[in-house]
Amino acid sequence: MNRPDTDESRFAPPRSIAPAPRLSSRGLFVSLAMVCLLPLITLSAYAVLYGKASEHSLPVDVLVDRRLLPTIQGTSQMLDDVVVIRNQAEFEITNVTVNLNGQYFLYQDKPLAIGEELVVRQAAFATKSSQRWVPGRYPIDEITVTGKLPSGARGVTEVNF
């Protein structure tokens, strides 16, 4: 006969009615693989289907040149290193941004009209911390020009030297 003070069942934890979670080592491996691979597969599919931004080409010609430009006083001219961008499109290009070697930037506020040529002194380019480009100190390896297309997409032209 069981006496209430000697019954061991009263010291046992309460019996749970919820199912106990069970995951095998194979199930754990598959779950972790899906968590890692699903975003990678999704982003890869997106890149293949929609392409990257540089696939929307901006119809401009880019030229590195030396030209006679007026001095600050405006009374004479001086030979200066410049970047020349010519709009070859049948529309004006807004939000024109030019960058040298991926570090030195210039933003053109005025739209680039049809057939217009933008001549910019290389010394006008600056980093985000306002450090100026010094012509001749480093070679220009790459010039990237971006602008807004009529569709609203961003057009990109990259020129490597």
Short mmCIF file of C-alpha atoms in Angstrom, two decimals:
data_model
loop_
_atom_site.label_atom_id
_atom_site.label_comp_id
_atom_site.label_asym_id
_atom_site.label_seq_id
_atom_site.Cartn_x
_atom_site.Cartn_y
_atom_site.Cartn_z
CA MET A 1 0.00 0.00 0.00
CA ASN A 2 1.32 3.38 -0.96
CA ARG A 3 1.33 5.96 1.61
CA PRO A 4 1.06 9.58 0.37
CA ASP A 5 4.30 10.63 2.02
CA THR A 6 6.36 7.86 0.36
CA ASP A 7 4.94 8.13 -3.19
CA GLU A 8 7.82 9.10 -5.52
CA SER A 9 5.51 10.25 -8.33
CA ARG A 10 4.69 13.43 -6.52
CA PHE A 11 8.32 14.62 -6.84
CA ALA A 12 8.45 14.03 -10.61
CA PRO A 13 7.98 17.07 -12.93
CA PRO A 14 4.54 17.46 -14.44
CA ARG A 15 3.95 15.49 -17.60
CA SER A 16 3.83 17.71 -20.68
CA ILE A 17 1.14 17.21 -23.26
CA ALA A 18 2.97 19.23 -25.96
CA PRO A 19 4.96 17.32 -28.56
CA ALA A 20 8.71 17.32 -27.96
CA PRO A 21 10.79 18.92 -30.75
CA ARG A 22 13.09 16.43 -32.45
CA LEU A 23 15.57 17.25 -35.19
CA SER A 24 18.02 14.77 -36.56
CA SER A 25 21.53 15.75 -37.58
CA ARG A 26 20.48 15.47 -41.23
CA GLY A 27 17.50 17.73 -40.63
CA LEU A 28 19.74 20.28 -38.90
CA PHE A 29 22.18 20.22 -41.82
CA VAL A 30 19.41 20.69 -44.40
CA SER A 31 17.86 23.54 -42.40
CA LEU A 32 21.16 25.39 -42.05
CA ALA A 33 22.00 24.81 -45.73
CA MET A 34 18.65 26.30 -46.78
CA VAL A 35 19.09 29.32 -44.51
CA CYS A 36 22.49 30.00 -46.12
CA LEU A 37 21.74 29.07 -49.72
CA LEU A 38 18.21 30.47 -50.17
CA PRO A 39 19.28 34.17 -50.02
CA LEU A 40 22.25 33.46 -52.28
CA ILE A 41 20.08 31.71 -54.87
CA THR A 42 17.44 34.47 -54.68
CA LEU A 43 19.97 37.28 -55.19
CA SER A 44 21.67 35.41 -58.04
CA ALA A 45 18.34 34.89 -59.80
CA TYR A 46 17.50 38.58 -59.36
CA ALA A 47 20.86 39.63 -60.85
CA VAL A 48 20.38 37.31 -63.84
CA LEU A 49 16.79 38.41 -64.51
CA TYR A 50 17.10 42.15 -63.95
CA GLY A 51 20.78 42.73 -64.71
CA LYS A 52 22.98 45.32 -63.10
CA ALA A 53 22.70 49.09 -63.39
CA SER A 54 25.59 49.42 -65.81
CA GLU A 55 23.58 47.50 -68.42
CA HIS A 56 21.59 50.72 -68.96
CA SER A 57 24.17 52.48 -71.09
CA LEU A 58 24.43 56.26 -71.07
CA PRO A 59 25.04 57.59 -74.61
CA VAL A 60 27.98 59.91 -73.95
CA ASP A 61 31.53 60.22 -75.27
CA VAL A 62 34.29 60.67 -72.70
CA LEU A 63 37.66 62.20 -73.56
CA VAL A 64 40.70 63.19 -71.48
CA ASP A 65 42.36 66.17 -73.13
CA ARG A 66 44.36 69.38 -72.66
CA ARG A 67 42.58 72.57 -73.72
CA LEU A 68 42.98 76.30 -73.50
CA LEU A 69 40.65 77.59 -70.80
CA PRO A 70 40.17 81.13 -69.51
CA THR A 71 41.95 82.04 -66.28
CA ILE A 72 40.12 83.28 -63.19
CA GLN A 73 40.66 86.90 -64.22
CA GLY A 74 39.28 86.10 -67.69
CA THR A 75 41.91 88.19 -69.43
CA SER A 76 44.02 85.31 -70.73
CA GLN A 77 43.92 81.59 -71.39
CA MET A 78 45.88 78.72 -69.90
CA LEU A 79 46.44 75.15 -71.13
CA ASP A 80 44.75 72.84 -68.62
CA ASP A 81 44.06 69.10 -68.20
CA VAL A 82 40.33 68.50 -68.72
CA VAL A 83 37.69 65.78 -68.96
CA VAL A 84 35.29 66.28 -71.87
CA ILE A 85 31.82 64.69 -71.89
CA ARG A 86 29.65 65.00 -74.99
CA ASN A 87 25.96 64.06 -75.01
CA GLN A 88 25.30 61.75 -77.99
CA ALA A 89 21.66 61.07 -77.02
CA GLU A 90 18.48 62.47 -78.55
CA PHE A 91 17.42 63.75 -75.12
CA GLU A 92 18.95 65.90 -72.41
CA ILE A 93 20.64 64.08 -69.56
CA THR A 94 19.94 65.21 -66.00
CA ASN A 95 21.74 64.38 -62.75
CA VAL A 96 25.11 63.97 -64.45
CA THR A 97 27.80 62.64 -62.12
CA VAL A 98 31.39 62.01 -63.17
CA ASN A 99 34.01 60.18 -61.13
CA LEU A 100 37.70 59.59 -61.68
CA ASN A 101 39.23 56.30 -60.51
CA GLY A 102 36.21 55.67 -58.29
CA GLN A 103 37.34 58.26 -55.72
CA TYR A 104 37.13 61.78 -57.14
CA PHE A 105 33.65 63.07 -57.95
CA LEU A 106 31.90 65.91 -59.74
CA TYR A 107 28.15 66.54 -59.87
CA GLN A 108 26.72 68.63 -62.72
CA ASP A 109 23.55 70.37 -61.58
CA LYS A 110 22.61 71.71 -65.02
CA PRO A 111 21.20 69.14 -67.50
CA LEU A 112 23.44 68.17 -70.41
CA ALA A 113 21.57 69.26 -73.54
CA ILE A 114 21.45 67.33 -76.83
CA GLY A 115 24.91 67.46 -78.45
CA GLU A 116 26.28 69.65 -75.64
CA GLU A 117 29.88 69.25 -74.58
CA LEU A 118 30.81 69.52 -70.89
CA VAL A 119 34.45 70.52 -70.38
CA VAL A 120 35.63 70.16 -66.77
CA ARG A 121 39.07 70.90 -65.34
CA GLN A 122 40.52 67.81 -63.72
CA ALA A 123 41.40 69.94 -60.70
CA ALA A 124 37.65 70.45 -60.07
CA PHE A 125 37.19 66.81 -59.00
CA ALA A 126 37.26 66.11 -55.26
CA THR A 127 36.82 63.22 -52.83
CA LYS A 128 33.98 63.12 -50.32
CA SER A 129 36.38 64.65 -47.80
CA SER A 130 37.09 67.55 -50.22
CA GLN A 131 40.59 66.42 -51.21
CA ARG A 132 41.24 67.72 -54.75
CA TRP A 133 42.49 65.72 -57.73
CA VAL A 134 45.97 66.84 -58.78
CA PRO A 135 46.44 66.34 -62.54
CA GLY A 136 49.60 64.41 -63.34
CA ARG A 137 50.13 63.03 -59.86
CA TYR A 138 48.26 59.78 -60.58
CA PRO A 139 47.18 58.31 -63.91
CA ILE A 140 43.48 58.22 -64.75
CA ASP A 141 42.56 54.54 -64.93
CA GLU A 142 38.79 54.80 -65.10
CA ILE A 143 36.12 57.45 -65.67
CA THR A 144 32.50 56.65 -64.83
CA VAL A 145 29.67 58.91 -66.00
CA THR A 146 26.14 58.42 -64.68
CA GLY A 147 22.94 60.24 -65.55
CA LYS A 148 19.18 59.90 -65.54
CA LEU A 149 17.60 58.34 -68.63
CA PRO A 150 14.11 59.36 -69.86
CA SER A 151 12.73 56.08 -68.45
CA GLY A 152 13.86 57.20 -64.99
CA ALA A 153 16.59 54.53 -64.85
CA ARG A 154 20.18 55.42 -64.16
CA GLY A 155 22.45 55.17 -67.18
CA VAL A 156 26.14 54.37 -66.70
CA THR A 157 29.15 54.68 -69.00
CA GLU A 158 32.51 53.35 -67.83
CA VAL A 159 35.67 54.17 -69.75
CA ASN A 160 38.94 52.43 -68.84
CA PHE A 161 42.32 53.80 -69.87
#
